[in-house]
Amino acid sequence: MELNTIERDDIGAAAEDLVVLPAATRKVFVKTYGCQMNVYDSQRMTDALAIDGYAATDAIGEADLVLLNTCHIREKAAEKVYSELGRIRELKAERAKAGREMLVGVAGCVAQAEGAEIIRRSPVVDLVIGPQTYHRLPGVLAKARSGEKIVETDYAVEDKFEHLPQPKRAELIRRGVTAFLTVQEGCDKFCTFCVVPYTRGSEVSRPVAQIVAEAERLADAGVREVTLLGQNVNAWHGRGEDSEEWGLGRLLFRLAEIPGLARLRYTTSHPRDMDDELIAAHRDLPALMPYLHLPVQSGSDRILKAMNRRHMAKDYLTLIDRVRAARNDIALSGDFIVGFPGETEADFEATMQLVEDVNYASAFSFKYSPRPGTPGAEMNDQVPEAVKDERLQRLQALLLKQQQHFGASLVGRTIDTLVEKPGRQAGQKVGRSPWLQPVIVDEKAGEIGDIIQVRITKAGYNSLFAELA
């Protein structure tokens, strides 16, 4: 029996009985999992669907199209998607009984990795679309609305960014005074724990002109701070306006020339691609915020080799020294994986020692999660879950201690803060520090988009509290 027939029998409504709304009245609900690039991709999918007549909604119950933009980095992230699809199945059945159409799509890296398996496992899904093909979403939807199950995961030959419609200025204004901007996608490093090269493909850099034009549109809409995104963002390179080959450092200097754009950041980086020009940008470019997310994953040379990181712990520490020499107020962030296959207690202690040596302002740490198709998943000597749990707790306790120490060190200091949005409590606004912490200020301290000087009065668990200086 066809999947469509099974679904019709379950929900008690034939396809010809469903009400298909005119394009102008359709609504789309997008749920985003994972990294900042998925946040950016979700916004661009919404932009593409706006041309097709879909208006974004925050209420899944009123959506005519539900899109899950997924992450495949860890096993739990993928399982969350299937759990969500189970709940959506019930909602879709209720809509069908009321004679209303609801299409369900899975996008992103789980879509790319699992393809048709998603529809086999969750027949409620109408379409599966990978991260390199979401610019084809309107055409895919047209086929799905006719009852066809669609899997679109071939790597696109064309530049998807050229084919995506630009959001209207009013929509950009609505999104706020900070924004993400993807400049690079994919990765050629092939770390043995990582699925990114298989789900996002090889490294591709967007052209300078395309990046600058998008940044100018953002600034014109009132964006004050832009974060450049890439799976390996500091590997970005492209032909510049002077016909020379540019690296990320040169690009940052160019973006800093755009009127209204006051702050720049970038993430995520690889230690092997931190070149002299990029370090110099941290030294010489005031718009580049003093915050660097530079993952190392482990402090053990033996584990780093098994991970195919192609650097040693001492290389990373030497690089950190160079960056801090260029910008002495820079805050460091990192990524760590505990329990990689073969990790011994001595290997883990080497990671703890590296964390002590660097002294991070913030960090992300995870238990190793075998991902199908990666070399790490096939390795012998997998670490027991109980050992992973115990090591992760020890590492996170140390990282939390360092994070709290960094926050406490800012108390009494006067810093620049970008007023970003209204606070959760009446009478407050939330700003953003140069080091990416939320800063709680009085609502009269400044208007959204202002960069104000504040004095830090207290450090909370994840936030700072301040008064106008």
Coordinates of C-alpha atoms in Angstrom, one line a residue:
M1 CA 0.0 0.0 0.0
E2 CA 1.3 3.5 -0.8
L3 CA 2.4 5.8 2.0
N4 CA -0.3 8.3 1.0
T5 CA -3.0 5.6 1.3
I6 CA -1.8 4.6 4.7
E7 CA -1.9 8.2 5.9
R8 CA -5.4 8.8 4.4
D9 CA -6.7 5.7 6.2
D10 CA -5.2 6.8 9.5
I11 CA -6.6 10.4 9.3
G12 CA -9.9 9.5 7.8
A13 CA -9.8 12.1 5.0
A14 CA -9.1 11.7 1.3
A15 CA -6.7 14.0 -0.5
E16 CA -9.4 15.4 -2.7
D17 CA -11.4 16.4 0.4
L18 CA -8.6 18.6 1.8
V19 CA -8.9 22.4 1.4
V20 CA -5.8 23.8 -0.3
L21 CA -5.5 27.5 0.5
P22 CA -4.6 30.2 -2.0
A23 CA -0.9 31.0 -1.9
A24 CA -1.4 34.5 -0.3
T25 CA -3.0 33.0 2.8
R26 CA -0.6 30.1 3.5
K27 CA 1.6 30.1 6.6
V28 CA 4.9 28.4 7.3
F29 CA 6.3 27.3 10.7
V30 CA 10.0 26.7 10.8
K31 CA 11.8 25.0 13.7
T32 CA 15.5 25.2 13.8
Y33 CA 17.9 22.8 15.4
G34 CA 21.7 23.1 15.8
C35 CA 24.2 25.7 14.7
Q36 CA 24.0 29.4 13.8
M37 CA 24.2 28.5 10.1
N38 CA 20.9 26.6 10.5
V39 CA 19.4 29.8 12.0
Y40 CA 20.6 31.7 8.9
D41 CA 19.4 29.0 6.5
S42 CA 15.9 29.0 8.2
Q43 CA 15.7 32.7 7.6
R44 CA 16.7 32.3 3.9
M45 CA 14.1 29.5 3.5
T46 CA 11.5 31.8 4.9
D47 CA 12.6 34.4 2.4
A48 CA 12.3 32.0 -0.5
L49 CA 8.8 30.9 0.7
A50 CA 7.6 34.5 1.0
I51 CA 7.9 34.8 -2.8
D52 CA 5.7 31.7 -3.0
G53 CA 3.1 33.4 -0.8
Y54 CA 3.9 31.9 2.6
A55 CA 3.9 34.1 5.7
A56 CA 6.0 33.0 8.7
T57 CA 4.1 32.1 11.9
D58 CA 5.3 31.2 15.4
A59 CA 2.2 29.0 16.0
I60 CA 2.6 25.5 14.6
G61 CA -1.1 24.8 14.9
E62 CA -2.0 27.4 12.3
A63 CA 0.7 26.4 9.8
D64 CA 0.0 25.0 6.3
L65 CA 3.6 24.0 6.0
V66 CA 5.9 22.8 8.8
L67 CA 9.6 22.7 8.2
L68 CA 12.2 21.2 10.6
N69 CA 15.6 22.5 9.8
T70 CA 17.8 19.8 11.3
C71 CA 21.2 19.1 12.8
H72 CA 23.1 15.8 12.5
I73 CA 26.2 16.5 14.6
R74 CA 25.1 14.3 17.5
E75 CA 22.7 11.3 17.7
K76 CA 20.4 13.0 20.2
A77 CA 19.8 15.9 17.8
A78 CA 18.6 13.5 15.1
E79 CA 16.4 11.6 17.5
K80 CA 14.8 14.9 18.6
V81 CA 13.6 15.4 15.1
Y82 CA 11.9 12.0 14.9
S83 CA 10.2 12.7 18.2
E84 CA 9.0 16.0 16.9
L85 CA 7.7 14.3 13.8
G86 CA 5.6 12.0 15.9
R87 CA 3.9 15.0 17.5
I88 CA 3.4 16.6 14.1
R89 CA 1.7 13.5 12.8
E90 CA -1.1 13.9 15.3
L91 CA -1.4 17.6 14.5
K92 CA -1.5 16.9 10.8
A93 CA -4.2 14.3 11.4
E94 CA -6.3 16.8 13.3
R95 CA -5.9 19.3 10.5
A96 CA -6.9 16.8 7.9
K97 CA -10.1 15.9 9.8
A98 CA -11.0 19.6 9.7
G99 CA -10.4 19.5 5.9
R100 CA -7.2 21.6 6.1
E101 CA -3.9 20.7 4.3
M102 CA -0.7 20.6 6.2
L103 CA 2.6 19.8 4.4
V104 CA 5.6 18.6 6.5
G105 CA 9.2 19.0 5.4
V106 CA 12.6 18.0 6.8
A107 CA 15.5 20.2 5.8
G108 CA 19.1 20.5 6.9
C109 CA 21.8 18.0 7.7
V110 CA 19.6 15.1 8.9
A111 CA 17.8 15.5 5.6
Q112 CA 21.0 15.3 3.7
A113 CA 22.4 12.3 5.6
E114 CA 19.3 10.2 5.7
G115 CA 17.2 11.2 2.7
A116 CA 14.4 8.8 1.8
E117 CA 14.9 6.9 5.1
I118 CA 13.2 9.8 6.8
I119 CA 10.0 9.3 4.8
R120 CA 10.2 5.5 5.4
R121 CA 10.6 6.0 9.1
S122 CA 8.1 8.9 9.4
P123 CA 5.5 8.7 6.6
V124 CA 4.0 12.0 7.8
V125 CA 6.9 13.8 5.9
D126 CA 6.0 15.1 2.5
L127 CA 9.4 16.4 1.5
V128 CA 13.1 16.1 2.4
I129 CA 15.5 18.8 1.2
G130 CA 19.2 19.2 1.9
P131 CA 21.1 22.3 3.0
Q132 CA 22.6 22.8 -0.5
T133 CA 19.2 22.7 -2.3
Y134 CA 16.8 24.8 -0.2
H135 CA 16.7 27.5 -2.9
R136 CA 14.7 24.9 -4.9
L137 CA 12.1 24.8 -2.1
P138 CA 9.2 26.5 -4.0
G139 CA 9.4 24.0 -6.8
V140 CA 9.7 21.1 -4.5
L141 CA 6.6 22.3 -2.6
A142 CA 4.6 22.5 -5.9
K143 CA 5.3 18.8 -6.4
A144 CA 4.6 17.9 -2.8
R145 CA 1.2 19.6 -3.0
S146 CA 0.2 17.3 -5.8
G147 CA 0.7 14.3 -3.5
E148 CA 4.2 13.3 -4.6
K149 CA 6.8 12.5 -1.9
I150 CA 9.9 14.5 -2.7
V151 CA 13.6 13.9 -1.7
E152 CA 15.9 16.6 -2.9
T153 CA 19.4 16.1 -1.6
D154 CA 21.7 16.2 -4.6
Y155 CA 24.4 18.8 -4.3
A156 CA 23.4 21.8 -6.3
V157 CA 25.6 22.7 -9.2
E158 CA 24.4 26.3 -9.1
D159 CA 25.2 28.9 -6.4
K160 CA 22.2 28.7 -4.2
F161 CA 22.8 32.2 -2.8
E162 CA 22.4 33.7 -6.3
H163 CA 19.1 32.0 -6.6
L164 CA 17.6 33.0 -3.3
P165 CA 15.4 36.0 -3.2
Q166 CA 16.4 38.9 -1.1
P167 CA 14.3 39.6 2.0
K168 CA 12.4 42.9 2.0
R169 CA 13.8 45.7 4.1
A170 CA 10.9 45.6 6.5
E171 CA 11.6 41.9 7.2
L172 CA 15.2 42.6 7.9
I173 CA 14.2 45.4 10.3
R174 CA 11.9 43.1 12.1
R175 CA 14.7 40.6 12.7
G176 CA 16.7 43.0 14.8
V177 CA 20.0 44.8 15.1
T178 CA 22.2 41.7 15.0
A179 CA 22.4 39.3 12.1
F180 CA 24.2 36.2 10.8
L181 CA 25.8 36.2 7.3
T182 CA 27.0 32.9 5.8
V183 CA 30.3 33.4 3.9
Q184 CA 31.6 29.9 3.7
E185 CA 30.1 26.4 3.7
G186 CA 31.4 22.9 3.8
C187 CA 34.6 21.4 5.1
D188 CA 37.6 19.6 3.7
K189 CA 39.3 18.7 7.0
F190 CA 37.5 15.3 7.5
C191 CA 37.8 15.0 11.2
T192 CA 37.0 11.4 12.0
F193 CA 34.1 12.3 14.4
C194 CA 32.4 14.8 12.1
V195 CA 29.6 14.4 9.5
V196 CA 29.9 17.9 8.1
P197 CA 31.9 17.0 5.0
Y198 CA 29.2 14.5 4.1
T199 CA 26.2 16.6 4.8
R200 CA 27.4 20.1 3.8
G201 CA 30.0 19.0 1.1
S202 CA 33.4 20.4 0.3
E203 CA 34.5 23.9 1.2
V204 CA 32.9 26.7 -0.8
S205 CA 33.5 30.4 -0.3
R206 CA 30.9 33.0 -1.4
P207 CA 32.2 35.9 -3.6
V208 CA 33.3 39.1 -2.0
A209 CA 30.7 41.2 -4.0
Q210 CA 27.9 39.0 -2.8
I211 CA 28.9 39.2 0.8
V212 CA 29.4 42.9 0.8
A213 CA 26.1 43.5 -0.9
E214 CA 24.3 41.4 1.7
A215 CA 26.1 43.2 4.5
E216 CA 25.1 46.6 3.1
R217 CA 21.5 45.5 2.9
L218 CA 21.7 44.5 6.6
A219 CA 23.3 47.7 7.6
D220 CA 20.7 49.7 5.7
A221 CA 18.0 47.9 7.7
G222 CA 19.6 48.9 11.0
V223 CA 21.8 45.9 11.7
R224 CA 24.7 47.1 13.9
E225 CA 26.5 43.7 14.4
V226 CA 27.1 40.9 11.9
T227 CA 28.5 37.5 12.6
L228 CA 30.1 35.8 9.6
L229 CA 29.4 32.1 9.5
G230 CA 31.0 29.0 8.1
Q231 CA 31.7 25.4 9.0
N232 CA 35.3 26.4 8.6
V233 CA 34.9 30.2 8.3
N234 CA 38.6 31.2 8.5
A235 CA 39.3 29.1 5.5
W236 CA 37.2 31.6 3.5
H237 CA 39.0 33.0 0.5
G238 CA 37.9 34.9 -2.6
R239 CA 38.8 37.3 -5.4
G240 CA 38.6 40.8 -3.9
E241 CA 37.5 44.1 -5.4
D242 CA 41.2 44.8 -6.3
S243 CA 41.3 41.4 -8.2
E244 CA 43.7 40.0 -5.6
E245 CA 43.0 36.9 -3.5
W246 CA 41.6 37.8 -0.1
G247 CA 41.4 35.9 3.1
L248 CA 39.0 36.4 6.0
G249 CA 41.1 39.1 7.6
R250 CA 41.0 41.3 4.5
L251 CA 37.2 40.7 4.1
L252 CA 36.7 41.8 7.7
F253 CA 38.5 45.1 7.0
R254 CA 36.3 45.6 4.0
L255 CA 33.1 45.0 5.9
A256 CA 34.1 47.4 8.6
E257 CA 34.0 50.2 6.0
I258 CA 30.2 49.8 5.6
P259 CA 28.4 52.8 7.2
G260 CA 26.3 51.8 10.3
L261 CA 28.0 48.4 10.7
A262 CA 29.8 48.8 14.0
R263 CA 30.6 45.3 15.1
L264 CA 31.9 42.1 13.4
R265 CA 32.4 38.6 14.6
Y266 CA 33.0 35.2 12.9
T267 CA 32.5 31.5 13.8
T268 CA 33.4 28.6 13.6
S269 CA 37.2 28.5 13.1
H270 CA 39.8 25.8 12.7
P271 CA 43.3 26.3 14.3
R272 CA 45.1 25.4 11.1
D273 CA 43.5 28.3 9.2
M274 CA 44.3 31.1 11.7
D275 CA 46.7 33.1 9.5
D276 CA 48.8 36.2 10.2
E277 CA 46.4 38.5 8.4
L278 CA 43.4 37.3 10.5
I279 CA 45.4 37.7 13.8
A280 CA 46.4 41.2 12.6
A281 CA 42.7 42.0 12.2
H282 CA 42.2 41.2 15.8
R283 CA 44.9 43.7 16.7
D284 CA 44.1 46.5 14.3
L285 CA 40.4 46.4 13.6
P286 CA 38.2 48.0 16.4
A287 CA 35.0 46.7 14.8
L288 CA 36.2 43.1 15.3
M289 CA 35.0 42.0 18.7
P290 CA 37.5 40.6 21.2
Y291 CA 36.0 37.2 21.2
L292 CA 37.3 34.1 19.4
H293 CA 35.6 30.7 19.2
L294 CA 38.5 28.3 18.3
P295 CA 37.7 24.6 18.8
V296 CA 40.4 22.2 19.9
Q297 CA 38.3 19.1 20.8
S298 CA 41.0 17.4 22.9
G299 CA 44.3 18.2 24.8
S300 CA 45.8 14.8 24.0
D301 CA 48.1 14.6 21.0
R302 CA 47.3 10.9 20.6
I303 CA 43.5 11.7 20.5
L304 CA 44.0 14.7 18.2
K305 CA 45.8 12.4 15.8
A306 CA 43.0 9.9 15.9
M307 CA 40.6 12.7 15.3
N308 CA 42.6 13.8 12.2
R309 CA 42.8 17.3 13.6
R310 CA 46.3 17.7 12.1
H311 CA 47.7 19.8 14.9
M312 CA 49.1 19.1 18.3
A313 CA 48.1 20.6 21.6
K314 CA 51.3 22.7 21.7
D315 CA 50.4 24.2 18.3
Y316 CA 47.0 25.3 19.6
L317 CA 48.5 26.8 22.8
T318 CA 51.2 28.6 20.7
L319 CA 48.4 30.0 18.5
I320 CA 46.4 31.2 21.5
D321 CA 49.5 33.0 22.8
R322 CA 49.9 34.8 19.4
V323 CA 46.2 35.9 19.4
R324 CA 46.4 37.1 23.0
A325 CA 49.6 39.1 22.2
A326 CA 47.7 40.8 19.3
R327 CA 44.6 41.5 21.5
N328 CA 45.1 41.3 25.2
D329 CA 41.4 41.6 26.2
I330 CA 40.3 38.8 23.9
A331 CA 38.0 36.1 25.4
L332 CA 38.5 32.5 24.2
S333 CA 35.8 30.0 23.5
G334 CA 36.2 26.4 22.4
D335 CA 34.6 23.0 21.7
F336 CA 35.5 19.7 23.4
I337 CA 34.6 16.1 22.9
V338 CA 35.1 13.7 25.7
G339 CA 35.2 9.9 25.4
F340 CA 36.5 9.7 21.8
P341 CA 37.3 6.0 21.0
G342 CA 40.5 5.0 22.8
E343 CA 40.5 8.0 25.2
T344 CA 42.3 7.0 28.4
E345 CA 42.2 8.7 31.7
A346 CA 45.6 10.2 30.8
D347 CA 44.3 11.6 27.6
F348 CA 41.4 13.1 29.4
E349 CA 43.7 14.7 32.0
A350 CA 45.6 16.2 29.1
T351 CA 42.4 17.9 28.0
M352 CA 41.8 19.2 31.5
Q353 CA 45.3 20.6 31.6
L354 CA 44.9 22.4 28.3
V355 CA 41.7 24.0 29.6
E356 CA 43.6 25.1 32.7
D357 CA 46.3 26.6 30.5
V358 CA 44.0 28.5 28.2
N359 CA 41.4 29.7 30.8
Y360 CA 38.3 29.9 28.6
A361 CA 35.6 32.6 29.0
S362 CA 33.0 30.1 27.6
A363 CA 33.0 26.7 25.9
F364 CA 30.9 23.9 24.5
S365 CA 31.6 20.3 25.6
F366 CA 29.9 17.0 24.6
K367 CA 30.2 13.3 24.9
Y368 CA 31.5 11.6 21.8
S369 CA 28.5 10.5 19.7
P370 CA 29.3 8.0 16.9
R371 CA 27.9 9.2 13.6
P372 CA 27.1 6.7 10.9
G373 CA 29.5 6.9 7.9
T374 CA 32.3 8.6 9.9
P375 CA 35.6 6.8 10.6
G376 CA 35.2 7.3 14.3
A377 CA 32.1 5.2 14.4
E378 CA 34.1 2.2 13.1
M379 CA 36.9 2.5 15.6
N380 CA 37.6 -0.1 18.2
D381 CA 37.9 0.7 21.9
Q382 CA 34.7 2.8 22.2
V383 CA 34.5 4.4 25.6
P384 CA 31.7 3.2 27.9
E385 CA 28.8 5.7 28.4
A386 CA 29.4 5.8 32.2
V387 CA 33.0 6.9 31.7
K388 CA 31.9 9.5 29.2
D389 CA 29.4 10.9 31.6
E390 CA 31.8 11.1 34.5
R391 CA 34.5 12.8 32.4
L392 CA 32.0 15.3 30.9
Q393 CA 30.8 16.3 34.4
R394 CA 34.4 17.0 35.5
L395 CA 35.2 19.0 32.4
Q396 CA 32.0 21.0 32.5
A397 CA 32.6 21.9 36.2
L398 CA 36.0 23.3 35.3
L399 CA 34.7 25.2 32.3
L400 CA 31.8 26.6 34.3
K401 CA 34.3 27.8 37.0
Q402 CA 36.3 29.6 34.4
Q403 CA 33.2 31.2 32.8
Q404 CA 32.0 32.5 36.2
H405 CA 35.5 33.8 36.9
F406 CA 35.6 35.7 33.6
G407 CA 32.2 37.2 34.4
A408 CA 33.2 38.3 37.9
S409 CA 36.4 39.9 36.4
L410 CA 34.2 42.3 34.5
V411 CA 32.4 43.7 37.6
G412 CA 33.3 47.3 38.1
R413 CA 34.5 47.8 34.5
T414 CA 33.1 50.2 32.0
I415 CA 32.4 48.6 28.6
D416 CA 30.6 49.3 25.4
T417 CA 27.2 47.4 25.0
L418 CA 25.0 47.1 22.0
V419 CA 21.3 47.5 23.1
E420 CA 19.7 44.6 21.4
K421 CA 16.1 43.9 22.5
P422 CA 13.5 44.4 25.3
G423 CA 14.2 42.5 28.5
R424 CA 12.1 39.7 29.9
Q425 CA 11.1 41.9 32.8
A426 CA 9.4 45.2 32.6
G427 CA 11.7 48.2 32.8
Q428 CA 14.7 46.3 31.3
K429 CA 16.5 46.0 28.0
V430 CA 19.1 43.5 27.0
G431 CA 22.4 44.5 25.5
R432 CA 25.3 42.5 24.1
S433 CA 28.8 42.8 25.5
P434 CA 31.9 42.7 23.3
W435 CA 32.4 39.1 24.7
L436 CA 28.9 38.0 23.7
Q437 CA 27.3 38.0 27.1
P438 CA 23.8 39.4 27.6
V439 CA 23.9 42.6 29.5
I440 CA 20.8 43.6 31.5
V441 CA 20.3 47.4 31.7
D442 CA 17.5 49.9 32.5
E443 CA 15.1 50.4 29.6
K444 CA 16.0 54.1 29.6
A445 CA 19.7 53.5 29.2
G446 CA 19.4 53.6 25.4
E447 CA 17.4 52.7 22.4
I448 CA 17.6 49.4 20.5
G449 CA 20.6 49.7 18.2
D450 CA 22.5 52.2 20.4
I451 CA 26.0 51.3 21.5
I452 CA 26.2 52.7 25.1
Q453 CA 28.8 52.7 27.8
V454 CA 27.8 50.9 30.9
R455 CA 29.4 49.9 34.2
I456 CA 29.1 46.3 35.2
T457 CA 27.5 46.0 38.7
K458 CA 27.0 42.2 38.9
A459 CA 27.7 39.0 37.1
G460 CA 25.0 36.4 37.0
Y461 CA 25.1 32.8 35.9
N462 CA 25.1 33.6 32.2
S463 CA 24.4 37.4 32.1
L464 CA 25.9 40.7 33.3
F465 CA 24.0 43.5 35.0
A466 CA 24.9 47.1 34.4
E467 CA 24.1 50.7 34.9
L468 CA 24.7 53.6 32.5
A469 CA 28.2 54.9 32.9

